[in-house]
mmCIF file of C-alpha atoms and ligand atoms in Angstrom:
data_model
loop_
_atom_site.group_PDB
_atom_site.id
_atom_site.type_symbol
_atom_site.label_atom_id
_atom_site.label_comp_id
_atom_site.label_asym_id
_atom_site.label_seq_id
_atom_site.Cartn_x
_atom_site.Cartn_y
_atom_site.Cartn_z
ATOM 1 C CA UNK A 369 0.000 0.000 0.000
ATOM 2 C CA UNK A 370 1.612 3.459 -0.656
ATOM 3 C CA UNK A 371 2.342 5.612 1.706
ATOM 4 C CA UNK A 372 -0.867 7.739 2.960
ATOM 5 C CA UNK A 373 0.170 11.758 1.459
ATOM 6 C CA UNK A 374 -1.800 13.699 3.524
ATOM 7 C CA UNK A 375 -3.203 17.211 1.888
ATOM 8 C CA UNK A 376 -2.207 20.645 2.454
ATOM 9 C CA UNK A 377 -4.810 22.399 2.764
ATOM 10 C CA UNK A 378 -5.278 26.338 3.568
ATOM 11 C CA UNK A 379 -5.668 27.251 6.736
ATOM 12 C CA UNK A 380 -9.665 28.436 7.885
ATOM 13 C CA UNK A 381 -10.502 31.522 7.224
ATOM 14 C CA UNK A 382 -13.865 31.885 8.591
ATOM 15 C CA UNK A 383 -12.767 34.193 11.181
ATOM 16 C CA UNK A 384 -12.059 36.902 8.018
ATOM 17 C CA UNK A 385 -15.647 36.389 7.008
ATOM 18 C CA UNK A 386 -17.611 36.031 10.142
ATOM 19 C CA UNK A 387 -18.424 39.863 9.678
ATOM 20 C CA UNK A 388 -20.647 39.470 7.002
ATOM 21 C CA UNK A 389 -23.194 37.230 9.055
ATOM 22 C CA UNK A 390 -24.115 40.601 11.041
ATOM 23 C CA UNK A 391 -24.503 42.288 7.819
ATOM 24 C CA UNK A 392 -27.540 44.266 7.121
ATOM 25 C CA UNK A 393 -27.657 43.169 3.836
ATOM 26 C CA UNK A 394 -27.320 39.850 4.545
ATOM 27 C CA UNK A 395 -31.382 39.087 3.894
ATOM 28 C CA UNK A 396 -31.700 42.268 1.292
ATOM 29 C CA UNK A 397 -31.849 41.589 -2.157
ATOM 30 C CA UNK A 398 -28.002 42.034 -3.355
ATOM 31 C CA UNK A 399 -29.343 44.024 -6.877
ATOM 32 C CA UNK A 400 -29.586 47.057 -4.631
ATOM 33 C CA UNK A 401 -25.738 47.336 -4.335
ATOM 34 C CA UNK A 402 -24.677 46.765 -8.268
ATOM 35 C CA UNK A 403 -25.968 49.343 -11.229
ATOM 36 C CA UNK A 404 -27.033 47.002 -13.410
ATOM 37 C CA UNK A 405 -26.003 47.767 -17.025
ATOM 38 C CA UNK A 406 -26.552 51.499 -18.570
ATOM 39 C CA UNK A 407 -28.115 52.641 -15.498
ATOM 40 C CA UNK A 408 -27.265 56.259 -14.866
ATOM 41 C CA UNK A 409 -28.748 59.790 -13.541
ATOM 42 C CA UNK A 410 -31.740 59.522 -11.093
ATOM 43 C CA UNK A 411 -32.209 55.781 -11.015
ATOM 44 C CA UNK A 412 -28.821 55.092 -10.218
ATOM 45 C CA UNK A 413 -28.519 58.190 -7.503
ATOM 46 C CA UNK A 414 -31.730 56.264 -5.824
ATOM 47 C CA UNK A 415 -30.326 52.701 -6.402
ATOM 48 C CA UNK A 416 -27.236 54.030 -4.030
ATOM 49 C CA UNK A 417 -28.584 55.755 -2.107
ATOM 50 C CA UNK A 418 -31.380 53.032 -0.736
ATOM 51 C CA UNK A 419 -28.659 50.884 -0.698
ATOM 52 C CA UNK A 420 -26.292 53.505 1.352
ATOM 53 C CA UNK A 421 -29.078 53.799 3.793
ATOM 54 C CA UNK A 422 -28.927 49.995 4.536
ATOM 55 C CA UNK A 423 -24.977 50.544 5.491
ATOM 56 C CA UNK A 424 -25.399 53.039 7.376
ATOM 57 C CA UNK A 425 -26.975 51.022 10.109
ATOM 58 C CA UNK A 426 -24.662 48.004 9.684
ATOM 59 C CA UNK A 427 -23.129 47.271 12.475
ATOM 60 C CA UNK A 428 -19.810 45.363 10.520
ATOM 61 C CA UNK A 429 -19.873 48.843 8.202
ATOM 62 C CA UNK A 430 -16.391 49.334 9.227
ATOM 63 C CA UNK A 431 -15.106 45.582 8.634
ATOM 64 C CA UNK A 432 -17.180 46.035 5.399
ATOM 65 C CA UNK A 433 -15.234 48.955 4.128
ATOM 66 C CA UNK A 434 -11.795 47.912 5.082
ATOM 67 C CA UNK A 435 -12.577 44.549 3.501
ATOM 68 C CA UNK A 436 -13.555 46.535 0.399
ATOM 69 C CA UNK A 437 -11.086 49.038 0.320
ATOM 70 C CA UNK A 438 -8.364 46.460 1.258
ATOM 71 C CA UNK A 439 -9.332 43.560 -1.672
ATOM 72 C CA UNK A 440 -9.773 46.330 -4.378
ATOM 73 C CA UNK A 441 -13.313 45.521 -4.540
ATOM 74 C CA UNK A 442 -14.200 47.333 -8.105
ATOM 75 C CA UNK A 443 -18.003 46.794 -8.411
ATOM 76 C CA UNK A 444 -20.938 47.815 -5.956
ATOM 77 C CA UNK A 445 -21.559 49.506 -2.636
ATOM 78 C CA UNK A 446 -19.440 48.207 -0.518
ATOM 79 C CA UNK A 447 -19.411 49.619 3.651
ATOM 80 C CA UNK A 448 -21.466 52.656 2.375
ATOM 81 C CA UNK A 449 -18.983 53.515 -0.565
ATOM 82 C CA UNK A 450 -19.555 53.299 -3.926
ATOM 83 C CA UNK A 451 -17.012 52.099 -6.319
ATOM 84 C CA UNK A 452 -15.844 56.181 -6.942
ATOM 85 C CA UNK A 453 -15.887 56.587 -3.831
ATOM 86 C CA UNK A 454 -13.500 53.668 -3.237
ATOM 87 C CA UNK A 455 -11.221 55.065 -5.828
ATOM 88 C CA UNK A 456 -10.904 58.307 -4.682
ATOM 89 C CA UNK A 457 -10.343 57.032 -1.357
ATOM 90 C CA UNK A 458 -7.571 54.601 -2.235
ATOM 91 C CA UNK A 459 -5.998 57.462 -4.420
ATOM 92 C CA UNK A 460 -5.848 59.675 -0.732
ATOM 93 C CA UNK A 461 -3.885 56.780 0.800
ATOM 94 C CA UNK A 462 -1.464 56.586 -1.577
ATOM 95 C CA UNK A 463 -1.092 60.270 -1.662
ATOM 96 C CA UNK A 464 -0.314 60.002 1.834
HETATM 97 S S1 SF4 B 1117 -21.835 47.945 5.184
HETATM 98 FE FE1 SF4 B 1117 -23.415 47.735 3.628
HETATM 99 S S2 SF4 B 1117 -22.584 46.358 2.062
HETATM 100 FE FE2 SF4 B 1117 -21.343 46.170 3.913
HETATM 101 S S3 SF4 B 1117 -22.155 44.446 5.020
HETATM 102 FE FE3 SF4 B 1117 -23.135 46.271 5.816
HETATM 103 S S4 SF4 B 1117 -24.992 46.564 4.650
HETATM 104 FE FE4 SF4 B 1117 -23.732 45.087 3.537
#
């Protein structure tokens, strides 16, 4: 019988995620955080902003943003940012 090679796997990382099971979006539908295609002016300024109003009363809003901010998340509201918002925000730590 060969010899038994045992797997190497990566360690858990639950702990990272456990965050998001506090979420406040975590029984909203996610459509409310990603423009869909072609969707500008007052739809998309209402789209954000319902979805804004659901982070601001997240309690894992900061984890949310860091995770966001950290990863280079590109798409979506993410910790009450948008994905300009994101940008611009990554552009003032590098400036700093
Ligand atoms: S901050 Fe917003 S996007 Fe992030 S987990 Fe909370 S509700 Fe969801």
């Amino acid at each position: 019988m060969p010899a038994l090679k045992l797997l190497k796997l990566p360690p858990p990382v639950a702990e990272s995620w456990d965050w998001q099971m506090d979420a406040a979006c975590r029984d909203v539908d996610g459509a409310i955080f990603f423009h869909p295609d072609n969707e500008r002016g007052e739809l998309r300024e209402e789209r954000v902003a319902a979805a804004k109003r659901i982070c601001q009363v997240c309690p894992v809003r900061a984890q949310c943003s860091s995770y966001a901010l950290e990863s280079g998340e590109r798409y979506g509201v993410w910790g009450g940012m948008t994905e300009e918002e994101r940008k611009a925000a990554r552009r003032r730590r590098v400036v700093r």
